[in-house]
Coordinates of C-alpha atoms and ligand atoms in Angstrom, one line a residue:
Chain A
M1 CA 22.3 -37.6 -0.2
A2 CA 19.2 -38.5 -2.1
F3 CA 15.9 -39.1 -0.4
Q4 CA 15.6 -42.6 1.2
T5 CA 12.8 -44.3 3.1
N6 CA 11.7 -47.8 4.2
S7 CA 8.0 -47.0 4.2
K8 CA 6.1 -48.7 1.4
I9 CA 3.4 -46.1 1.4
V10 CA 5.8 -43.2 1.2
K11 CA 7.6 -44.9 -1.7
W12 CA 4.3 -45.5 -3.4
I13 CA 3.3 -41.9 -3.2
D14 CA 6.7 -40.5 -4.0
R15 CA 6.9 -42.5 -7.2
R16 CA 3.7 -40.9 -8.4
L17 CA 4.0 -37.5 -6.8
P18 CA 7.6 -36.8 -5.7
I19 CA 6.6 -34.5 -2.9
F20 CA 8.8 -36.3 -0.3
S21 CA 11.8 -36.1 -2.6
M22 CA 11.1 -32.4 -3.2
M23 CA 10.8 -31.6 0.5
H24 CA 14.0 -33.5 1.1
H25 CA 15.8 -31.6 -1.6
E26 CA 14.7 -28.2 -0.4
L27 CA 15.3 -28.8 3.3
Y28 CA 18.1 -31.3 3.7
E29 CA 20.1 -30.8 0.5
Y30 CA 19.5 -27.1 0.1
Q31 CA 22.8 -25.4 1.0
V32 CA 22.4 -22.5 3.4
P33 CA 25.4 -20.3 4.3
K34 CA 26.4 -21.1 7.9
N35 CA 26.9 -17.5 8.9
L36 CA 23.3 -16.2 8.7
N37 CA 22.6 -13.9 11.7
W38 CA 19.3 -13.0 13.4
W39 CA 18.3 -10.5 10.7
Y40 CA 17.8 -13.5 8.5
T41 CA 14.9 -15.0 10.5
F42 CA 12.5 -12.2 9.5
G43 CA 11.8 -13.8 6.2
S44 CA 10.4 -17.0 7.6
L45 CA 8.7 -15.0 10.3
A46 CA 6.9 -13.0 7.7
G47 CA 5.7 -16.4 6.2
I48 CA 4.4 -17.6 9.5
I49 CA 2.6 -14.3 10.0
L50 CA 1.0 -14.6 6.6
M51 CA -0.4 -18.0 7.7
L52 CA -1.7 -16.5 10.9
Q53 CA -3.4 -13.7 9.0
I54 CA -5.1 -16.2 6.7
I55 CA -6.2 -18.4 9.6
T56 CA -7.6 -15.6 11.7
G57 CA -9.1 -13.9 8.6
V58 CA -11.0 -17.0 7.6
V59 CA -12.4 -17.2 11.1
L60 CA -13.4 -13.5 11.1
V61 CA -15.3 -14.0 7.9
M62 CA -17.5 -16.5 9.6
H63 CA -18.9 -13.7 11.7
Y64 CA -18.4 -10.5 9.7
T65 CA -21.0 -8.9 7.4
P66 CA -19.9 -6.9 4.4
N67 CA -22.6 -4.3 4.3
T68 CA -22.4 -0.6 5.2
E69 CA -25.4 -0.9 7.5
L70 CA -24.1 -4.0 9.3
A71 CA -20.3 -4.1 9.1
F72 CA -19.5 -2.0 12.1
D73 CA -22.0 -3.8 14.3
S74 CA -20.8 -7.2 13.1
V75 CA -17.2 -6.3 14.2
E76 CA -18.5 -5.2 17.6
K77 CA -20.4 -8.5 17.8
I78 CA -17.1 -10.3 17.1
M79 CA -15.5 -8.3 19.9
R80 CA -18.2 -8.8 22.5
D81 CA -20.3 -11.8 21.7
V82 CA -18.4 -14.3 19.6
N83 CA -16.4 -16.8 21.6
Y84 CA -12.8 -15.6 21.5
G85 CA -13.9 -13.2 18.8
W86 CA -11.8 -10.4 20.5
L87 CA -8.8 -12.7 20.3
M88 CA -9.3 -13.4 16.6
R89 CA -9.8 -9.8 15.8
Y90 CA -6.9 -8.5 17.9
M91 CA -4.6 -11.2 16.4
H92 CA -5.6 -10.2 12.9
A93 CA -5.4 -6.4 13.4
N94 CA -2.0 -6.6 15.3
G95 CA -0.8 -9.3 13.0
A96 CA -1.1 -6.9 10.1
S97 CA 1.3 -4.5 12.0
M98 CA 3.7 -7.3 12.9
F99 CA 3.6 -8.4 9.2
F100 CA 4.8 -5.0 8.1
I101 CA 7.4 -4.8 10.9
A102 CA 8.9 -8.2 9.8
V103 CA 8.8 -7.3 6.1
Y104 CA 10.3 -3.8 6.6
I105 CA 13.2 -5.3 8.6
H106 CA 13.5 -8.0 6.0
I107 CA 13.8 -5.4 3.3
F108 CA 16.4 -3.2 5.1
R109 CA 18.3 -6.4 5.8
G110 CA 18.4 -7.0 2.0
L111 CA 19.5 -3.4 1.5
Y112 CA 22.4 -3.7 4.0
Y113 CA 23.8 -7.0 2.8
G114 CA 23.3 -6.2 -0.9
S115 CA 20.8 -9.1 -1.4
Y116 CA 19.3 -7.3 -4.4
K117 CA 22.5 -7.6 -6.4
Q118 CA 23.3 -10.0 -9.1
P119 CA 22.2 -12.8 -9.3
R120 CA 19.3 -12.1 -6.9
E121 CA 17.6 -9.3 -8.7
L122 CA 14.4 -11.3 -9.3
I123 CA 14.1 -12.4 -5.7
W124 CA 14.3 -8.7 -4.7
M125 CA 11.7 -7.7 -7.4
I126 CA 9.2 -10.4 -6.5
G127 CA 9.7 -9.3 -2.9
L128 CA 8.6 -5.8 -3.8
V129 CA 5.6 -7.2 -5.6
I130 CA 4.7 -8.9 -2.4
L131 CA 5.1 -5.6 -0.5
L132 CA 2.7 -3.9 -3.0
L133 CA 0.2 -6.7 -2.6
M134 CA 0.4 -6.5 1.2
M135 CA -0.2 -2.8 1.1
A136 CA -3.3 -3.3 -1.1
T137 CA -4.5 -6.1 1.2
A138 CA -4.0 -4.2 4.5
F139 CA -5.6 -1.0 3.0
M140 CA -8.7 -2.9 2.0
G141 CA -8.8 -4.8 5.3
Y142 CA -8.7 -1.6 7.2
V143 CA -11.9 -0.5 5.4
L144 CA -13.9 -3.5 6.5
P145 CA -14.8 -2.5 10.1
W146 CA -16.4 0.6 8.5
G147 CA -15.3 3.1 11.2
Q148 CA -14.5 6.7 10.6
M149 CA -10.9 6.1 9.7
S150 CA -11.9 3.2 7.5
F151 CA -14.2 5.4 5.5
W152 CA -12.0 8.5 5.2
G153 CA -8.9 6.5 4.6
A154 CA -10.6 4.7 1.8
T155 CA -11.9 8.1 0.4
V156 CA -8.5 9.8 0.5
I157 CA -6.5 6.8 -0.9
T158 CA -9.0 6.0 -3.8
N159 CA -9.1 9.7 -4.6
L160 CA -5.3 9.5 -5.3
F161 CA -6.3 8.0 -8.6
S162 CA -8.3 11.0 -9.6
A163 CA -5.0 12.8 -10.0
F164 CA -4.4 11.0 -13.3
P165 CA -5.2 13.3 -16.2
V166 CA -8.3 12.6 -18.4
I167 CA -9.2 9.1 -17.1
G168 CA -8.8 10.0 -13.4
E169 CA -12.5 10.7 -12.5
A170 CA -13.9 7.8 -14.4
L171 CA -11.3 5.5 -12.8
V172 CA -12.3 6.6 -9.3
T173 CA -16.0 6.1 -10.1
W174 CA -15.1 2.7 -11.4
L175 CA -13.2 1.8 -8.2
W176 CA -16.1 3.0 -6.0
G177 CA -19.0 1.5 -8.1
G178 CA -20.8 4.7 -7.3
F179 CA -20.2 8.4 -6.8
T180 CA -18.7 8.1 -3.4
V181 CA -17.2 5.3 -1.3
G182 CA -20.2 3.3 -0.4
N183 CA -21.7 -0.2 -0.1
P184 CA -20.4 -1.4 -3.6
T185 CA -16.9 -0.3 -2.5
L186 CA -17.1 -2.2 0.8
N187 CA -18.3 -5.3 -1.0
R188 CA -15.5 -5.3 -3.6
F189 CA -12.9 -4.5 -1.0
F190 CA -14.1 -7.5 1.0
S191 CA -13.9 -9.8 -2.0
L192 CA -10.4 -8.6 -2.8
H193 CA -9.3 -8.6 0.8
Y194 CA -10.1 -12.3 0.9
L195 CA -8.4 -13.0 -2.4
L196 CA -5.2 -11.1 -2.2
P197 CA -3.6 -13.0 0.7
F198 CA -3.7 -16.1 -1.5
V199 CA -2.1 -14.2 -4.3
I200 CA 0.6 -13.2 -1.8
L201 CA 1.0 -16.8 -0.9
G202 CA 1.5 -17.7 -4.6
A203 CA 4.1 -14.8 -4.9
V204 CA 5.9 -16.2 -1.8
V205 CA 6.2 -19.5 -3.5
V206 CA 7.8 -17.9 -6.6
H207 CA 10.0 -15.8 -4.2
L208 CA 11.3 -19.0 -2.6
W209 CA 11.7 -20.7 -5.9
A210 CA 14.0 -17.9 -7.1
L211 CA 15.7 -18.0 -3.7
H212 CA 16.4 -21.7 -3.9
T213 CA 17.8 -21.2 -7.4
S214 CA 20.5 -18.7 -6.4
G215 CA 20.7 -19.6 -2.7
S216 CA 20.6 -17.2 0.3
N217 CA 23.0 -14.3 0.4
N218 CA 24.7 -13.9 3.8
P219 CA 26.3 -11.2 6.0
A220 CA 29.7 -11.6 4.3
G221 CA 28.2 -11.2 0.9
V222 CA 30.3 -13.9 -0.7
E223 CA 28.9 -17.0 -2.4
I224 CA 29.2 -20.6 -1.1
K225 CA 32.4 -22.1 -2.5
G226 CA 33.0 -25.3 -0.6
K227 CA 31.7 -27.8 1.9
K228 CA 32.9 -25.7 4.9
D229 CA 30.7 -22.8 3.9
W230 CA 27.2 -24.3 4.4
I231 CA 24.9 -26.3 6.6
P232 CA 21.5 -27.9 5.6
F233 CA 18.4 -25.9 6.4
Q234 CA 16.9 -28.7 8.4
P235 CA 17.6 -29.0 11.3
Y236 CA 19.8 -26.0 11.8
Y237 CA 17.8 -23.1 10.4
T238 CA 14.4 -24.7 11.2
A239 CA 15.5 -24.7 14.8
K240 CA 16.9 -21.1 14.7
D241 CA 13.7 -19.8 13.0
M242 CA 11.6 -21.5 15.6
L243 CA 13.4 -19.7 18.3
G244 CA 12.9 -16.5 16.4
F245 CA 9.2 -17.3 16.2
A246 CA 9.1 -18.0 20.0
V247 CA 10.5 -14.5 20.7
F248 CA 8.0 -13.0 18.2
A249 CA 5.1 -14.8 19.9
L250 CA 6.1 -13.2 23.2
V251 CA 6.2 -9.7 21.7
F252 CA 3.0 -10.4 19.8
S253 CA 1.2 -11.5 23.0
I254 CA 2.3 -8.4 24.8
F255 CA 0.5 -6.3 22.2
I256 CA -2.6 -8.6 22.0
F257 CA -3.2 -9.0 25.7
Y258 CA -1.9 -5.7 27.1
S259 CA -2.2 -3.0 24.5
P260 CA -4.4 -4.4 21.7
D261 CA -5.2 -0.9 20.3
F262 CA -1.6 0.3 20.4
F263 CA -1.4 0.5 16.6
G264 CA -5.0 1.5 16.1
E265 CA -6.8 4.8 15.9
P266 CA -9.6 5.6 18.4
D267 CA -11.6 7.3 15.6
N268 CA -12.1 3.9 14.1
Y269 CA -14.4 3.0 16.9
I270 CA -16.8 5.6 15.6
P271 CA -19.1 4.3 12.9
A272 CA -18.4 5.8 9.4
N273 CA -20.1 9.1 8.7
P274 CA -19.9 10.1 5.0
L275 CA -20.8 13.7 5.9
K276 CA -18.2 14.4 8.5
T277 CA -14.4 14.1 8.1
P278 CA -12.5 13.6 11.3
P279 CA -10.3 16.6 12.1
H280 CA -7.0 14.7 11.7
I281 CA -6.9 11.7 9.5
V282 CA -3.9 9.5 9.4
P283 CA -3.3 6.2 7.6
E284 CA -2.0 3.2 9.5
W285 CA 1.5 3.5 10.7
Y286 CA 3.0 1.4 7.9
F287 CA 1.9 3.9 5.3
L288 CA 3.1 7.0 7.1
P289 CA 6.5 7.4 5.2
F290 CA 4.6 7.2 1.9
Y291 CA 1.9 9.6 3.1
A292 CA 4.6 12.1 4.1
I293 CA 6.1 11.8 0.5
L294 CA 2.6 12.4 -0.9
R295 CA 2.1 15.5 1.1
A296 CA 5.6 16.8 0.5
V297 CA 4.7 17.9 -3.0
P298 CA 2.3 20.9 -3.3
D299 CA 0.9 19.5 -6.6
K300 CA -1.7 16.7 -6.6
L301 CA -0.4 14.6 -9.5
G302 CA 3.2 15.2 -8.5
G303 CA 2.6 14.0 -5.0
V304 CA 0.8 10.8 -6.2
L305 CA 3.6 10.0 -8.8
L306 CA 6.3 10.6 -6.2
M307 CA 4.6 8.3 -3.7
F308 CA 4.3 5.4 -6.2
G309 CA 7.8 6.3 -7.3
A310 CA 9.1 5.7 -3.8
I311 CA 8.5 2.0 -4.3
L312 CA 9.1 1.8 -8.0
V313 CA 12.6 3.2 -7.5
L314 CA 13.4 0.1 -5.4
F315 CA 12.8 -2.1 -8.5
V316 CA 15.8 -0.6 -10.3
I317 CA 18.4 -0.5 -7.5
P318 CA 20.1 -3.7 -8.6
W319 CA 21.3 -1.6 -11.5
L320 CA 21.7 1.7 -9.6
D321 CA 24.2 0.1 -7.1
T322 CA 27.5 0.2 -8.9
S323 CA 29.6 -1.4 -6.1
K324 CA 31.4 -4.7 -6.8
V325 CA 31.1 -5.6 -3.1
R326 CA 27.7 -6.9 -1.9
S327 CA 27.7 -6.5 1.9
A328 CA 27.8 -3.1 3.5
R329 CA 30.0 -4.7 6.1
F330 CA 32.9 -4.2 3.7
R331 CA 31.7 -0.8 2.4
P332 CA 33.1 1.8 4.8
V333 CA 31.4 4.8 3.1
Y334 CA 28.1 3.3 2.0
K335 CA 27.5 1.8 5.4
W336 CA 26.9 5.3 6.9
W337 CA 24.6 6.3 4.1
F338 CA 22.6 3.2 4.8
W339 CA 22.0 4.4 8.3
V340 CA 21.1 7.8 7.1
L341 CA 18.5 6.2 4.9
V342 CA 17.0 4.3 7.9
F343 CA 16.9 7.5 9.9
D344 CA 15.4 9.3 6.9
C345 CA 12.5 6.7 6.7
L346 CA 11.8 7.2 10.4
V347 CA 11.7 10.9 10.0
L348 CA 9.3 10.5 7.0
G349 CA 7.1 8.3 9.2
Y350 CA 7.0 10.9 12.0
V351 CA 6.2 13.7 9.5
G352 CA 3.5 11.6 8.0
S353 CA 1.8 11.2 11.4
Q354 CA 1.7 14.9 12.1
P355 CA -0.5 17.7 10.6
P356 CA 1.4 19.4 7.8
E357 CA 2.3 22.6 9.6
G358 CA 5.3 24.9 10.1
A359 CA 8.8 23.4 10.1
L360 CA 7.4 19.9 9.5
I361 CA 6.5 20.9 5.9
L362 CA 10.2 21.7 5.2
I363 CA 11.5 18.7 7.1
G364 CA 9.1 16.5 5.1
R365 CA 10.4 17.9 1.8
L366 CA 14.0 17.5 2.7
A367 CA 13.5 13.9 3.9
T368 CA 11.6 13.2 0.7
A369 CA 14.4 14.6 -1.4
Y370 CA 17.0 12.5 0.5
Y371 CA 15.0 9.4 0.0
F372 CA 15.2 9.7 -3.8
L373 CA 18.8 11.1 -3.8
H374 CA 19.9 8.1 -1.8
F375 CA 18.9 5.7 -4.5
L376 CA 19.4 7.8 -7.6
V377 CA 22.6 9.7 -6.8
I378 CA 24.4 8.4 -3.7
M379 CA 24.1 4.7 -4.5
P380 CA 25.7 5.0 -8.0
L381 CA 28.3 7.5 -6.9
V382 CA 29.5 5.9 -3.7
G383 CA 29.9 2.5 -5.4
W384 CA 32.0 4.4 -7.9
F385 CA 34.6 6.1 -5.7
E386 CA 34.4 4.1 -2.4
K387 CA 37.4 1.8 -1.7
P388 CA 35.9 -1.3 -0.1
L389 CA 37.6 -3.2 2.7
P390 CA 39.2 -6.6 1.8
V391 CA 36.4 -9.1 1.3
P392 CA 36.9 -12.6 2.9
A393 CA 37.9 -15.3 0.5
S394 CA 35.0 -17.5 1.7
I395 CA 32.2 -17.7 4.2
H396 CA 34.3 -20.0 6.3
D397 CA 37.1 -17.5 6.4
A398 CA 34.6 -14.8 7.3
V399 CA 33.4 -16.9 10.3
L400 CA 36.9 -17.6 11.4
A401 CA 37.8 -13.9 11.2
D402 CA 34.8 -13.0 13.3
K403 CA 35.7 -15.6 15.9
K404 CA 39.3 -14.2 16.1
A405 CA 38.1 -10.6 16.4
K406 CA 35.7 -11.7 19.2
E407 CA 38.4 -13.6 21.1
S408 CA 40.8 -10.7 21.0
A409 CA 38.1 -8.4 22.1
D410 CA 37.2 -10.6 25.0
A411 CA 40.9 -11.1 26.0
Chain B
M1 CA 12.3 -27.3 -42.5
A2 CA 11.8 -30.0 -45.2
A3 CA 9.1 -28.9 -47.6
T4 CA 6.2 -31.3 -47.5
N5 CA 3.7 -28.8 -48.8
P6 CA 4.0 -28.1 -52.6
D7 CA 3.0 -24.5 -52.0
E8 CA 5.9 -23.9 -49.7
S9 CA 8.5 -24.8 -52.3
K10 CA 7.4 -21.7 -54.2
G11 CA 8.1 -19.6 -51.1
E12 CA 4.5 -18.4 -50.9
G13 CA 3.4 -20.8 -48.2
V14 CA 5.5 -19.0 -45.5
E15 CA 3.9 -15.7 -46.2
R16 CA 0.4 -17.2 -46.2
R17 CA 1.2 -18.9 -42.9
D18 CA 2.4 -15.7 -41.4
F19 CA -0.7 -13.9 -42.4
L20 CA -2.9 -16.7 -40.9
T21 CA -0.9 -16.5 -37.6
I22 CA -1.3 -12.8 -37.3
A23 CA -5.0 -12.8 -38.3
T24 CA -5.7 -15.6 -35.8
T25 CA -3.9 -13.8 -33.0
A26 CA -5.5 -10.5 -33.7
F27 CA -8.9 -12.2 -33.8
A28 CA -8.3 -14.0 -30.5
G29 CA -7.0 -10.7 -29.0
V30 CA -10.2 -8.8 -30.0
G31 CA -12.3 -11.7 -28.7
I32 CA -10.5 -11.7 -25.3
A33 CA -10.8 -7.9 -25.0
G34 CA -14.5 -8.2 -25.7
A35 CA -14.9 -11.0 -23.2
A36 CA -13.0 -9.0 -20.6
W37 CA -15.2 -6.0 -20.9
P38 CA -18.2 -7.3 -18.9
F39 CA -15.8 -8.2 -16.1
I40 CA -14.5 -4.7 -16.0
D41 CA -17.8 -2.8 -16.5
Q42 CA -19.5 -4.7 -13.7
M43 CA -17.6 -2.5 -11.3
N44 CA -19.1 0.7 -12.7
P45 CA -22.1 2.2 -10.9
S46 CA -25.1 -0.2 -11.2
A47 CA -28.6 0.8 -12.5
D48 CA -30.0 1.3 -9.0
V49 CA -27.1 3.6 -8.0
L50 CA -27.6 5.6 -11.2
A51 CA -31.4 5.8 -10.5
L52 CA -30.8 7.9 -7.4
S53 CA -29.5 10.7 -9.6
S54 CA -31.7 13.7 -8.7
A55 CA -32.8 15.3 -5.5
E56 CA -35.3 18.2 -4.7
I57 CA -34.5 20.4 -1.9
D58 CA -36.6 23.1 -0.1
I59 CA -34.4 26.0 0.7
S60 CA -37.0 28.3 2.3
G61 CA -35.8 27.6 5.8
I62 CA -32.2 28.7 5.4
P63 CA -31.7 32.3 6.8
V64 CA -29.1 34.7 5.3
G65 CA -25.6 33.8 6.4
Q66 CA -26.5 30.1 7.1
E67 CA -25.6 27.0 5.3
I68 CA -27.0 23.5 5.1
T69 CA -25.6 20.2 3.8
A70 CA -27.9 18.3 1.5
T71 CA -27.0 15.0 -0.2
W72 CA -27.1 14.1 -3.8
R73 CA -25.8 10.8 -5.2
G74 CA -24.4 10.2 -1.7
K75 CA -22.3 13.4 -2.0
P76 CA -22.7 16.3 0.4
I77 CA -24.0 19.5 -1.3
F78 CA -23.3 22.8 0.5
I79 CA -26.1 25.3 0.0
R80 CA -25.1 28.6 1.4
H81 CA -27.4 31.6 1.7
R82 CA -24.7 34.2 1.3
T83 CA -24.6 37.6 3.0
E84 CA -24.0 40.8 1.0
E85 CA -20.5 41.0 2.4
E86 CA -19.7 37.4 1.3
I87 CA -20.9 38.2 -2.2
A88 CA -18.9 41.5 -2.3
K89 CA -15.8 39.8 -1.0
A90 CA -16.0 37.0 -3.6
R91 CA -16.6 39.5 -6.4
A92 CA -13.8 41.7 -5.3
D93 CA -11.4 38.8 -5.9
D94 CA -12.7 38.0 -9.4
N95 CA -9.6 39.3 -11.1
N96 CA -7.1 38.5 -8.4
P97 CA -4.0 37.0 -10.0
D98 CA -3.6 34.7 -7.0
L99 CA -6.6 32.6 -8.0
I100 CA -5.4 29.0 -8.4
D101 CA -8.3 28.0 -10.6
P102 CA -9.5 31.4 -12.0
E103 CA -13.3 31.8 -12.3
T104 CA -15.6 34.8 -11.6
D105 CA -18.1 34.6 -8.8
A106 CA -20.9 35.2 -11.3
A107 CA -20.0 32.1 -13.3
R108 CA -20.3 30.0 -10.1
V109 CA -23.9 31.0 -9.1
Q110 CA -27.3 31.2 -10.7
R111 CA -28.6 33.6 -8.1
P112 CA -25.8 35.5 -6.2
E113 CA -27.3 34.9 -2.8
W114 CA -27.4 31.1 -3.3
L115 CA -24.0 29.4 -3.6
I116 CA -24.5 25.7 -4.3
V117 CA -21.4 23.5 -4.5
I118 CA -20.4 19.9 -4.1
G119 CA -18.9 19.7 -0.6
I120 CA -16.0 17.5 -1.5
C121 CA -12.4 18.8 -1.4
T122 CA -11.0 18.6 -4.9
H123 CA -7.7 17.4 -3.4
L124 CA -8.5 13.9 -2.0
G125 CA -12.1 14.0 -1.2
C126 CA -12.5 15.1 2.4
I127 CA -15.3 17.4 3.5
P128 CA -14.2 20.9 4.1
L129 CA -15.4 22.7 7.3
R130 CA -17.6 25.8 6.8
Y131 CA -16.8 29.3 8.2
Q132 CA -13.2 28.4 8.5
G133 CA -9.9 29.1 6.8
D134 CA -8.1 32.2 5.7
Y135 CA -10.7 33.3 3.2
G136 CA -14.0 33.1 5.1
G137 CA -15.3 30.2 3.1
W138 CA -14.2 26.6 3.9
F139 CA -11.1 24.9 5.2
C140 CA -10.2 21.3 4.5
P141 CA -8.6 19.7 7.6
C142 CA -7.1 16.8 5.7
H143 CA -4.2 18.5 4.0
G144 CA -5.0 22.2 4.6
S145 CA -6.9 23.6 1.6
H146 CA -8.5 27.0 2.0
Y147 CA -11.6 28.0 -0.1
D148 CA -13.1 31.5 -0.3
T149 CA -16.7 32.7 -0.2
A150 CA -17.3 31.6 -3.8
A151 CA -15.8 28.2 -2.8
R152 CA -12.7 28.9 -5.0
I153 CA -9.5 27.2 -4.0
R154 CA -7.1 29.9 -2.7
K155 CA -4.4 28.1 -0.8
G156 CA -3.3 24.5 -0.2
P157 CA -2.9 21.4 -2.3
A158 CA -6.4 21.2 -3.9
P159 CA -6.1 21.9 -7.7
K160 CA -9.7 23.0 -8.4
N161 CA -12.5 25.1 -7.0
L162 CA -15.3 23.1 -5.3
Y163 CA -17.3 21.6 -8.2
L164 CA -20.8 22.8 -9.0
P165 CA -23.6 20.3 -9.2
P166 CA -26.1 20.6 -12.1
Y167 CA -29.2 22.2 -10.5
K168 CA -32.1 24.5 -11.3
F169 CA -34.5 26.6 -9.4
L170 CA -37.9 25.1 -9.7
S171 CA -39.3 28.1 -7.7
D172 CA -37.9 30.7 -5.3
T173 CA -37.8 28.1 -2.5
L174 CA -37.2 24.8 -4.3
I175 CA -34.2 23.6 -6.2
K176 CA -33.6 20.4 -8.1
I177 CA -30.1 18.9 -8.1
G178 CA -29.2 16.5 -10.9
Ligands
HEM1 C1 -1.9 -10.6 3.9 C2 -2.7 -10.9 4.9 C3 -3.7 -10.0 5.6 C4 -3.5 -8.7 6.1 C5 -2.2 -7.9 6.0 C6 -4.8 -8.3 6.6 C7 -5.0 -7.0 7.2 C8 -6.2 -6.6 7.7 C9 -6.4 -5.4 8.5 C10 -5.4 -4.3 8.7 C11 -7.7 -5.4 8.9 C12 -8.4 -4.3 9.8 C13 -8.3 -4.7 11.2 C14 -9.1 -3.8 12.1 O1 -8.6 -2.7 12.4 O2 -10.2 -4.2 12.6 C15 -8.3 -6.6 8.4 C16 -9.7 -6.9 8.7 C17 -10.3 -8.0 8.2 N1 -9.7 -9.1 7.5 FE1 -7.7 -9.2 7.0 N2 -5.7 -9.3 6.4 C18 -5.1 -10.3 5.8 C19 -5.7 -11.6 5.5 C20 -7.0 -11.8 5.6 C21 -7.7 -13.0 5.1 C22 -7.0 -14.2 4.3 C23 -9.0 -12.9 5.4 C24 -10.2 -13.9 5.0 C25 -10.0 -15.0 4.6 C26 -9.2 -11.7 6.1 C27 -10.4 -11.2 6.6 C28 -10.7 -10.0 7.3 C29 -11.9 -9.6 7.8 C30 -13.3 -10.3 7.8 C31 -11.7 -8.3 8.4 C32 -12.8 -7.4 9.1 C33 -12.8 -7.7 10.6 C34 -12.0 -6.8 11.4 O3 -11.9 -5.6 11.1 O4 -11.3 -7.2 12.3 N3 -8.0 -11.0 6.2 N4 -7.4 -7.3 7.7
FES2 S1 -8.5 16.3 0.9 FE1 -8.8 18.4 1.3 S2 -6.8 19.1 1.4 FE2 -6.5 17.0 1.0

């Protein structure tokens, strides 16, 4: 039903700037599959966390000083002196971790239900661009407090670019604005750390635009065919997403109030010292699997290329997956490989967190090999020979079948 | 398209228009690239950073077997007063086929007793720890690179020997780096 109102003011505005019609169209008329499960709330959750990061970030900038002499102390001042400064900083620092948890779950959800497949390839690819932007943002944010991990993390990561032949060294000097990570580096990272979240916001709008063009995928992996298959976003999914947010807020609060440094590194409470590397440097947890891939290769350029390749390969999976069936629910063979991949990523994360010694070197190499084999070999092959289970004729049928299965299990 | 221009009816106008389009686009492209350059180059080291480009260091106080860390352009410079054994050990390996980045010890020093290198691991830029590792030189804790007593890479992911800064001996006790 088209947008209707009795308000003269709303009518006046809507005729000149159809913002109310648009909201109505995207919320009330937008058809959402009625069978979305809880894994589908992580997208809107990620959006809410992005807003939280922007709000707490803008507040932090009111008290933070981007200068190598002053940055560390200004963060300590935020923690001790600024009213509720500790809360703002802990929300921001833990919010970054929550953001990655939400987005990683969101991505694995997409992998399981085949949300990257035709016609949603661009939604998937824009999502990966958002992931890359988030990584850049979080990396530069972590440099701002100018602790030991800030400095050495920045040094190691920017040095990755020196692996490129010929231009490598010049590129790194250009990134630093000097001959080491220093004040010019801190200043430009601060500038970009402020900018990129708004670029992410723009990318999110494009992501949703593409989403609202093809519509949401769903656990059954079949498209909406009739009136019985869908419900409007508002009020049904707004309510569901709010409940998801409430649960998130609870978990978030536990970290902020009871274990605010859970995701942090104690070394980052030591001011940066350019002449002393801490004995064991690790990146933030959300980079660990990639760090493990970097270290799995004994060659510098090879490690760097493979690390970037780990994300780039995700851009082509819409074409690597040969299966006709979208959802892994109806893919008896691929389903298991999916869980092997989840396990593999956890193993990579663990290996990345440990010093590269003994058996861990071998485990890291095997896990890296599996990561690439999964996408480049298993995905095309399994889709080829696997015999999928019968796919429900419609979303409505899938819901009824679920209900029946549940009833007979209860009985 | 209906021909309104008398030139076009001869079939020449189309070619001339193509040429103009290409020339204009190329001109605009060069203009945009030129205009972009200041925005890119501003990120390179500024004049004040470049001005700090040399340092003089007094080495008279470093006993044999000891090492200090000086700084030059913000980078750590290791200055090691090598012992006879360290020099002999480095020279013994000059032709070792296991060298990852083959170089003789003599090519890496101006005076054998003074080894002067940039103290930045050639892997990803951590600062190696002195008197550690399997080869008696340095060990980088970040990803496990071992350097010998000529600061050559012997084991681990680093591809190159520790780099040498440009330096000269102003006298027996004073060096100038840069
Ligand atoms: C995509 C959203 C964002 C992410 C993932 C993110 C991530 C981070 C991270 C990981 C830190 C280091 C926290 C710590 O350990 O202390 C940080 C610090 C900081 N961020 Fe953000 N940030 C985001 C958005 C913003 C925005 C929009 C602003 C400003 C408008 C901002 C301003 C700051 C400031 C001033 C700091 C330094 C203070 C501190 O370390 O707590 N951030 N950010
Ligand atoms: S930075 Fe030294 S081994 Fe990686």
